[in-house]
Amino acid sequence: MESALDEADKFLSTILKKANYSGQGKSIIQLLSSTLRTPPPPSDSNDDWFQREVVIKKALELLEHIYQTCRSANANVNHIDLVTTPKNQKIISALIDLIVIEGIYPCLNPGVGVPIERRLKSALKGDFVTTHITEDQGDRASHDQLLDTIVSRMYTMAVSQSGLASSIQERAYVDLIAAASQLAFGPECNTENKGYFADVFKTLIIR
């Protein structure tokens, strides 16, 4: 657990620690992308969109690493206590907020989801402004695929019995519902898994 949280803390350090945050006119995605060693984007890919995908998928990977460690049968420590300590909760909250604010929100159709200003105060530092992704930042299918990836992977964690579930439910539950509804019922949605996301939507609604 501690190694998983340490890795997440290192990944988020640029935006979690005020002393390290300079902004330099860059977005949160640009700041985090610059800390990752990633290959250049494909020639037919929009660079901003490519960076967004890389950062969000890294955040999901880290969150899943923490989740899997929470569920480890060979644990020698109380994982629930580790998850709920103030420092570790801050890291987990920041990962969740990053995925929601920079992954889910920009891909939602206008009018879908809770207005961002009505969400819980973000654990992320700085004046980060999230807007809907413009048409030149990846095509509609790419947006839906990112939503598909986020909802599929976070849904499993959100409905689990792990110590991480309560954090996801508190900070991302309504956002997962909004994303699942768009994937299931959105007329312009290109996902092939509409039936699956309809089931996810119904499960989240009745819990």
Coordinates of C-alpha atoms in Angstrom, one line a residue:
M1 CA 0.0 0.0 0.0
E2 CA 2.7 2.5 1.0
S3 CA 4.6 1.9 -2.3
A4 CA 1.4 2.4 -4.3
L5 CA 0.6 5.6 -2.4
D6 CA 4.2 6.8 -2.7
E7 CA 4.1 6.3 -6.4
A8 CA 0.9 8.3 -6.6
D9 CA 2.3 11.0 -4.4
K10 CA 5.3 11.4 -6.7
F11 CA 3.1 11.5 -9.8
L12 CA 0.9 14.3 -8.2
S13 CA 3.7 16.2 -6.5
T14 CA 3.7 19.0 -9.1
I15 CA 0.1 19.9 -8.4
L16 CA -0.3 18.8 -4.8
K17 CA 2.5 20.8 -3.2
K18 CA 2.2 24.5 -3.4
A19 CA 5.9 25.0 -3.1
N20 CA 6.4 23.1 -6.3
Y21 CA 3.5 24.6 -8.3
S22 CA 4.6 27.3 -10.6
G23 CA 2.0 26.8 -13.4
Q24 CA 4.2 28.5 -16.0
G25 CA 1.0 29.0 -18.0
K26 CA 0.5 25.2 -18.4
S27 CA -2.6 23.2 -17.9
I28 CA -2.8 20.5 -15.3
I29 CA -2.6 17.9 -18.0
Q30 CA 0.5 19.5 -19.5
L31 CA 2.2 19.7 -16.1
L32 CA 1.5 16.1 -15.3
S33 CA 2.3 14.9 -18.8
S34 CA 5.8 16.5 -18.6
T35 CA 6.6 14.3 -15.6
L36 CA 5.9 11.1 -17.5
R37 CA 8.2 9.4 -20.0
T38 CA 5.9 8.8 -22.9
P39 CA 6.5 8.2 -26.6
P40 CA 5.6 11.0 -29.0
P41 CA 1.9 10.9 -30.1
P42 CA 1.0 9.2 -33.4
S43 CA 1.3 11.4 -36.4
D44 CA -2.5 11.4 -36.8
S45 CA -3.2 12.2 -33.1
N46 CA -3.9 15.6 -31.6
D47 CA -1.1 16.3 -29.1
D48 CA -3.4 17.8 -26.4
W49 CA -5.7 14.9 -26.6
F50 CA -2.9 12.4 -26.5
Q51 CA -1.5 14.0 -23.3
R52 CA -4.9 13.9 -21.7
E53 CA -5.3 10.2 -22.4
V54 CA -1.8 9.4 -21.1
V55 CA -2.3 11.3 -17.8
I56 CA -5.8 10.0 -17.1
K57 CA -4.8 6.4 -17.8
K58 CA -1.8 6.8 -15.5
A59 CA -4.1 8.1 -12.8
L60 CA -6.4 5.1 -13.2
E61 CA -3.5 2.7 -13.1
L62 CA -2.3 4.3 -9.8
L63 CA -5.8 4.2 -8.3
E64 CA -6.2 0.5 -9.3
H65 CA -2.8 -0.2 -7.8
I66 CA -4.0 1.2 -4.5
Y67 CA -7.3 -0.7 -4.8
Q68 CA -5.6 -4.0 -5.5
T69 CA -3.3 -3.5 -2.5
C70 CA -6.4 -2.8 -0.3
R71 CA -7.8 -6.2 -1.4
S72 CA -4.6 -8.1 -0.9
A73 CA -5.1 -11.2 1.2
N74 CA -1.5 -11.2 2.4
A75 CA -1.7 -7.7 4.0
N76 CA 0.1 -7.3 7.3
V77 CA -1.3 -3.8 8.0
N78 CA -4.7 -2.3 8.4
H79 CA -5.4 -1.0 4.9
I80 CA -8.5 0.9 5.9
D81 CA -6.5 3.0 8.4
L82 CA -3.8 3.7 5.7
V83 CA -6.5 4.8 3.2
T84 CA -8.1 7.2 5.8
T85 CA -5.0 8.9 7.2
P86 CA -5.1 12.6 6.2
K87 CA -2.0 12.5 4.0
N88 CA -3.1 9.4 2.1
Q89 CA -6.7 10.5 1.8
K90 CA -5.4 13.7 0.2
I91 CA -3.5 11.7 -2.4
I92 CA -6.4 9.4 -3.1
S93 CA -8.8 12.4 -3.3
A94 CA -6.5 14.1 -5.8
L95 CA -6.3 11.1 -8.0
I96 CA -10.1 10.8 -8.1
D97 CA -10.5 14.5 -8.7
L98 CA -8.0 14.4 -11.5
I99 CA -9.8 11.5 -13.3
V100 CA -13.2 13.2 -12.8
I101 CA -12.3 16.8 -13.6
E102 CA -9.9 16.2 -16.4
G103 CA -11.2 12.9 -17.7
I104 CA -15.0 12.7 -17.2
Y105 CA -16.1 16.3 -17.3
P106 CA -14.4 17.4 -20.5
C107 CA -16.0 14.5 -22.4
L108 CA -19.5 15.0 -21.2
N109 CA -22.0 16.6 -23.5
P110 CA -23.1 20.1 -22.5
G111 CA -25.8 19.9 -19.9
V112 CA -24.9 16.5 -18.7
G113 CA -23.7 16.1 -15.1
V114 CA -23.5 18.3 -12.1
P115 CA -22.0 21.8 -12.8
I116 CA -18.4 21.7 -11.9
E117 CA -18.7 24.6 -9.5
R118 CA -21.1 22.6 -7.4
R119 CA -18.7 19.7 -6.8
L120 CA -16.8 19.2 -3.6
K121 CA -13.8 21.4 -3.3
S122 CA -11.1 19.8 -5.4
A123 CA -7.9 18.5 -3.8
L124 CA -5.9 19.7 -6.8
K125 CA -3.9 22.9 -6.4
G126 CA -3.9 25.9 -8.7
D127 CA -6.4 27.7 -10.9
F128 CA -7.3 24.9 -13.2
V129 CA -10.2 25.5 -15.6
T130 CA -11.9 22.6 -17.3
T131 CA -14.0 23.0 -20.4
H132 CA -15.7 20.7 -22.8
I133 CA -13.2 19.3 -25.3
T134 CA -13.4 21.0 -28.6
E135 CA -13.9 19.1 -31.9
D136 CA -10.2 19.4 -32.8
Q137 CA -9.1 17.7 -29.7
G138 CA -9.7 14.1 -30.6
D139 CA -12.9 12.9 -32.4
R140 CA -16.2 11.9 -30.7
A141 CA -15.3 8.3 -30.7
S142 CA -12.1 9.0 -28.8
H143 CA -14.0 11.0 -26.2
D144 CA -16.5 8.1 -25.7
Q145 CA -13.7 5.6 -25.5
L146 CA -12.0 7.5 -22.7
L147 CA -15.3 7.7 -20.9
D148 CA -15.8 4.0 -21.5
T149 CA -12.3 3.3 -20.0
I150 CA -12.9 5.5 -16.9
V151 CA -16.4 4.2 -16.1
S152 CA -15.5 0.5 -16.6
R153 CA -12.5 0.7 -14.4
M154 CA -13.8 3.0 -11.7
Y155 CA -17.2 1.2 -11.4
T156 CA -15.6 -2.0 -10.2
M157 CA -13.8 0.0 -7.5
A158 CA -16.8 2.1 -6.5
V159 CA -19.1 -0.9 -5.8
S160 CA -16.4 -3.0 -4.1
Q161 CA -16.0 -3.7 -0.4
S162 CA -12.5 -2.2 -0.3
G163 CA -11.5 0.7 1.8
L164 CA -11.2 2.8 -1.4
A165 CA -14.9 2.5 -2.3
S166 CA -16.1 5.1 0.1
S167 CA -13.7 7.7 -1.3
I168 CA -14.8 7.1 -4.9
Q169 CA -18.5 7.2 -3.8
E170 CA -18.0 10.5 -2.0
R171 CA -16.0 12.2 -4.8
A172 CA -17.1 10.6 -8.1
Y173 CA -20.4 8.7 -7.7
V174 CA -22.6 11.3 -9.4
D175 CA -20.0 11.8 -12.1
L176 CA -19.9 8.1 -12.8
I177 CA -23.7 8.1 -13.1
A178 CA -23.6 11.0 -15.6
A179 CA -20.9 9.3 -17.7
A180 CA -22.7 6.0 -17.6
S181 CA -25.9 7.6 -18.7
Q182 CA -24.3 9.3 -21.7
L183 CA -22.6 6.1 -22.7
A184 CA -25.8 4.1 -22.4
F185 CA -28.4 6.5 -23.7
G186 CA -26.5 9.3 -25.6
P187 CA -27.8 9.3 -29.2
E188 CA -24.4 10.4 -30.5
C189 CA -22.4 7.9 -28.4
N190 CA -20.3 5.5 -30.4
T191 CA -19.6 2.9 -27.8
E192 CA -20.5 -0.7 -28.6
N193 CA -21.2 -1.4 -25.0
K194 CA -24.5 0.5 -24.5
G195 CA -26.2 -2.5 -22.8
Y196 CA -23.4 -2.8 -20.3
F197 CA -23.4 0.9 -19.4
A198 CA -27.2 0.8 -19.1
D199 CA -26.8 -1.9 -16.5
V200 CA -24.0 0.1 -14.8
F201 CA -26.3 3.2 -14.7
K202 CA -29.2 1.2 -13.2
T203 CA -26.9 -0.4 -10.6
L204 CA -25.4 3.0 -9.5
I205 CA -28.9 4.6 -9.4
I206 CA -30.4 2.0 -7.1
R207 CA -27.5 1.6 -4.7

